[in-house]
């Protein structure tokens, strides 16, 4: 068994995949997979754990609770900061600024009128924005 296969077995086992499926995926005997998992602490107890998405640390699954994806807030923040493409932002709105007329987008506030605080102040008090062209 190669080092690559060992790493693949660890990864697949932590995802909750059984011995037979892992053996079929990697083209090795399910008994070989089973013995490797038991020697390395990935046996039946591994079904009650999941790996942190960021650091790979094992997290115990608590029955009747939603399984955690991260071991800590630091890992969660680091993972989301390094994967901005995975953020599914549904509340992105497109507007035209009431003061300068430029189009802009904003997240989460569908009542927004101005592209910046400067435009708001300029429109409210009749001054020049200084931020817009």
Short mmCIF file of N, CA and C in Angstrom, two decimals, residues 3-69:
data_model
loop_
_atom_site.label_atom_id
_atom_site.label_comp_id
_atom_site.label_asym_id
_atom_site.label_seq_id
_atom_site.Cartn_x
_atom_site.Cartn_y
_atom_site.Cartn_z
N UNK A 3 1.84 5.45 0.19
CA UNK A 3 1.52 6.54 1.11
C UNK A 3 0.30 7.32 0.62
N UNK A 4 0.17 7.46 -0.68
CA UNK A 4 -0.99 8.14 -1.25
C UNK A 4 -2.28 7.39 -0.92
N UNK A 5 -2.25 6.07 -1.05
CA UNK A 5 -3.43 5.27 -0.72
C UNK A 5 -3.77 5.39 0.77
N UNK A 6 -2.75 5.43 1.61
CA UNK A 6 -2.99 5.56 3.06
C UNK A 6 -3.68 6.89 3.36
N UNK A 7 -3.21 7.97 2.73
CA UNK A 7 -3.83 9.27 2.94
C UNK A 7 -5.27 9.29 2.41
N UNK A 8 -5.48 8.64 1.27
CA UNK A 8 -6.83 8.58 0.71
C UNK A 8 -7.76 7.79 1.62
N UNK A 9 -7.25 6.71 2.18
CA UNK A 9 -8.07 5.91 3.11
C UNK A 9 -8.46 6.75 4.31
N UNK A 10 -7.50 7.49 4.88
CA UNK A 10 -7.79 8.34 6.04
C UNK A 10 -8.86 9.37 5.69
N UNK A 11 -8.69 10.02 4.57
CA UNK A 11 -9.63 11.05 4.15
C UNK A 11 -11.03 10.47 3.93
N UNK A 12 -11.11 9.39 3.20
CA UNK A 12 -12.40 8.77 2.90
C UNK A 12 -13.07 8.23 4.16
N UNK A 13 -12.27 7.66 5.04
CA UNK A 13 -12.82 7.09 6.28
C UNK A 13 -13.39 8.19 7.17
N UNK A 14 -12.71 9.34 7.22
CA UNK A 14 -13.20 10.44 8.02
C UNK A 14 -14.45 11.07 7.43
N UNK A 15 -14.69 10.83 6.16
CA UNK A 15 -15.92 11.30 5.53
C UNK A 15 -17.07 10.34 5.79
N UNK A 16 -16.79 9.23 6.46
CA UNK A 16 -17.83 8.29 6.83
C UNK A 16 -18.05 7.17 5.82
N UNK A 17 -17.15 6.99 4.88
CA UNK A 17 -17.29 5.96 3.86
C UNK A 17 -16.82 4.62 4.44
N UNK A 18 -17.52 3.56 4.11
CA UNK A 18 -17.23 2.24 4.64
C UNK A 18 -16.02 1.57 4.00
N UNK A 19 -15.57 0.47 4.62
CA UNK A 19 -14.37 -0.25 4.18
C UNK A 19 -14.52 -0.78 2.75
N UNK A 20 -15.67 -1.38 2.45
CA UNK A 20 -15.88 -1.99 1.14
C UNK A 20 -15.84 -0.93 0.04
N UNK A 21 -16.53 0.19 0.25
CA UNK A 21 -16.55 1.26 -0.75
C UNK A 21 -15.14 1.82 -0.97
N UNK A 22 -14.39 2.00 0.12
CA UNK A 22 -13.02 2.53 0.00
C UNK A 22 -12.16 1.55 -0.79
N UNK A 23 -12.31 0.26 -0.47
CA UNK A 23 -11.55 -0.76 -1.19
C UNK A 23 -11.86 -0.76 -2.68
N UNK A 24 -13.13 -0.62 -3.02
CA UNK A 24 -13.51 -0.57 -4.43
C UNK A 24 -12.96 0.67 -5.12
N UNK A 25 -13.00 1.81 -4.42
CA UNK A 25 -12.53 3.07 -5.01
C UNK A 25 -11.02 3.05 -5.27
N UNK A 26 -10.28 2.41 -4.37
CA UNK A 26 -8.82 2.41 -4.48
C UNK A 26 -8.26 1.15 -5.12
N UNK A 27 -9.12 0.18 -5.37
CA UNK A 27 -8.68 -1.06 -6.01
C UNK A 27 -7.87 -1.97 -5.10
N UNK A 28 -8.17 -1.95 -3.79
CA UNK A 28 -7.50 -2.85 -2.84
C UNK A 28 -8.56 -3.59 -2.04
N UNK A 29 -8.14 -4.62 -1.36
CA UNK A 29 -9.05 -5.47 -0.60
C UNK A 29 -9.69 -4.68 0.55
N UNK A 30 -10.97 -4.97 0.79
CA UNK A 30 -11.64 -4.30 1.92
C UNK A 30 -11.04 -4.74 3.26
N UNK A 31 -10.51 -5.97 3.32
CA UNK A 31 -9.85 -6.42 4.55
C UNK A 31 -8.56 -5.64 4.80
N UNK A 32 -7.85 -5.30 3.75
CA UNK A 32 -6.64 -4.48 3.89
C UNK A 32 -7.02 -3.10 4.42
N UNK A 33 -8.08 -2.54 3.87
CA UNK A 33 -8.55 -1.24 4.34
C UNK A 33 -8.97 -1.33 5.80
N UNK A 34 -9.72 -2.37 6.15
CA UNK A 34 -10.20 -2.56 7.52
C UNK A 34 -9.04 -2.67 8.50
N UNK A 35 -8.04 -3.46 8.17
CA UNK A 35 -6.91 -3.63 9.09
C UNK A 35 -6.10 -2.34 9.21
N UNK A 36 -5.91 -1.63 8.12
CA UNK A 36 -5.20 -0.35 8.18
C UNK A 36 -5.96 0.64 9.08
N UNK A 37 -7.27 0.70 8.91
CA UNK A 37 -8.08 1.62 9.71
C UNK A 37 -8.03 1.27 11.19
N UNK A 38 -8.10 0.01 11.52
CA UNK A 38 -8.05 -0.39 12.93
C UNK A 38 -6.69 -0.12 13.55
N UNK A 39 -5.62 -0.32 12.78
CA UNK A 39 -4.27 -0.05 13.30
C UNK A 39 -4.04 1.45 13.53
N UNK A 40 -4.73 2.29 12.76
CA UNK A 40 -4.51 3.73 12.83
C UNK A 40 -5.66 4.49 13.51
N UNK A 41 -6.48 3.80 14.25
CA UNK A 41 -7.56 4.45 15.01
C UNK A 41 -8.68 5.00 14.16
N UNK A 42 -8.89 4.39 13.00
CA UNK A 42 -9.97 4.82 12.11
C UNK A 42 -11.07 3.78 12.01
N UNK A 43 -11.19 2.97 13.06
CA UNK A 43 -12.18 1.89 13.06
C UNK A 43 -13.59 2.42 13.20
N UNK A 44 -14.45 1.66 13.86
CA UNK A 44 -15.85 2.03 14.00
C UNK A 44 -16.04 3.31 14.80
N UNK A 45 -15.10 3.63 15.67
CA UNK A 45 -15.19 4.88 16.43
C UNK A 45 -15.06 6.09 15.52
N UNK A 46 -14.43 5.92 14.37
CA UNK A 46 -14.26 7.02 13.42
C UNK A 46 -15.58 7.44 12.80
N UNK A 47 -16.58 6.58 12.87
CA UNK A 47 -17.89 6.94 12.34
C UNK A 47 -18.53 8.04 13.18
N UNK A 48 -18.08 8.20 14.43
CA UNK A 48 -18.62 9.21 15.32
C UNK A 48 -17.78 10.48 15.33
N UNK A 49 -16.88 10.61 14.37
CA UNK A 49 -16.06 11.81 14.28
C UNK A 49 -16.06 12.31 12.85
N UNK A 50 -15.72 13.58 12.72
CA UNK A 50 -15.58 14.21 11.41
C UNK A 50 -14.35 15.11 11.48
N UNK A 51 -13.70 15.31 10.36
CA UNK A 51 -12.50 16.14 10.32
C UNK A 51 -12.86 17.60 10.10
N UNK A 52 -12.14 18.49 10.77
CA UNK A 52 -12.29 19.94 10.58
C UNK A 52 -11.95 20.27 9.13
N UNK A 53 -12.75 21.12 8.49
CA UNK A 53 -12.53 21.47 7.09
C UNK A 53 -11.24 22.24 6.88
N UNK A 54 -10.75 22.90 7.92
CA UNK A 54 -9.55 23.73 7.77
C UNK A 54 -8.27 22.98 8.18
N UNK A 55 -8.24 22.45 9.39
CA UNK A 55 -6.99 21.88 9.89
C UNK A 55 -6.98 20.35 9.91
N UNK A 56 -8.12 19.70 9.76
CA UNK A 56 -8.18 18.25 9.74
C UNK A 56 -8.28 17.60 11.10
N UNK A 57 -8.34 18.39 12.16
CA UNK A 57 -8.47 17.85 13.51
C UNK A 57 -9.81 17.12 13.65
N UNK A 58 -9.82 16.00 14.37
CA UNK A 58 -11.04 15.23 14.53
C UNK A 58 -11.99 15.91 15.49
N UNK A 59 -13.27 15.96 15.10
CA UNK A 59 -14.32 16.56 15.92
C UNK A 59 -15.33 15.46 16.22
N UNK A 60 -15.66 15.29 17.48
CA UNK A 60 -16.63 14.27 17.87
C UNK A 60 -18.04 14.72 17.50
N UNK A 61 -18.80 13.82 16.90
CA UNK A 61 -20.18 14.11 16.53
C UNK A 61 -21.07 13.82 17.73
N UNK A 62 -21.85 14.81 18.14
CA UNK A 62 -22.75 14.65 19.27
C UNK A 62 -24.12 14.24 18.72
N UNK A 63 -24.68 13.13 19.22
CA UNK A 63 -25.97 12.66 18.71
C UNK A 63 -27.06 13.73 18.86
N UNK A 64 -27.97 13.76 17.90
CA UNK A 64 -29.12 14.66 17.86
C UNK A 64 -28.71 16.13 17.73
N UNK A 65 -27.49 16.40 17.28
CA UNK A 65 -27.05 17.76 17.00
C UNK A 65 -26.50 17.82 15.59
N UNK A 66 -26.56 18.98 15.01
CA UNK A 66 -26.00 19.17 13.68
C UNK A 66 -24.49 18.98 13.76
N UNK A 67 -23.90 18.17 12.87
CA UNK A 67 -22.45 17.95 12.92
C UNK A 67 -21.68 19.24 12.67
N UNK A 68 -20.65 19.47 13.46
CA UNK A 68 -19.82 20.65 13.30
C UNK A 68 -18.88 20.46 12.11
N UNK A 69 -18.54 21.54 11.43
CA UNK A 69 -17.63 21.48 10.29
C UNK A 69 -16.24 21.96 10.65
#
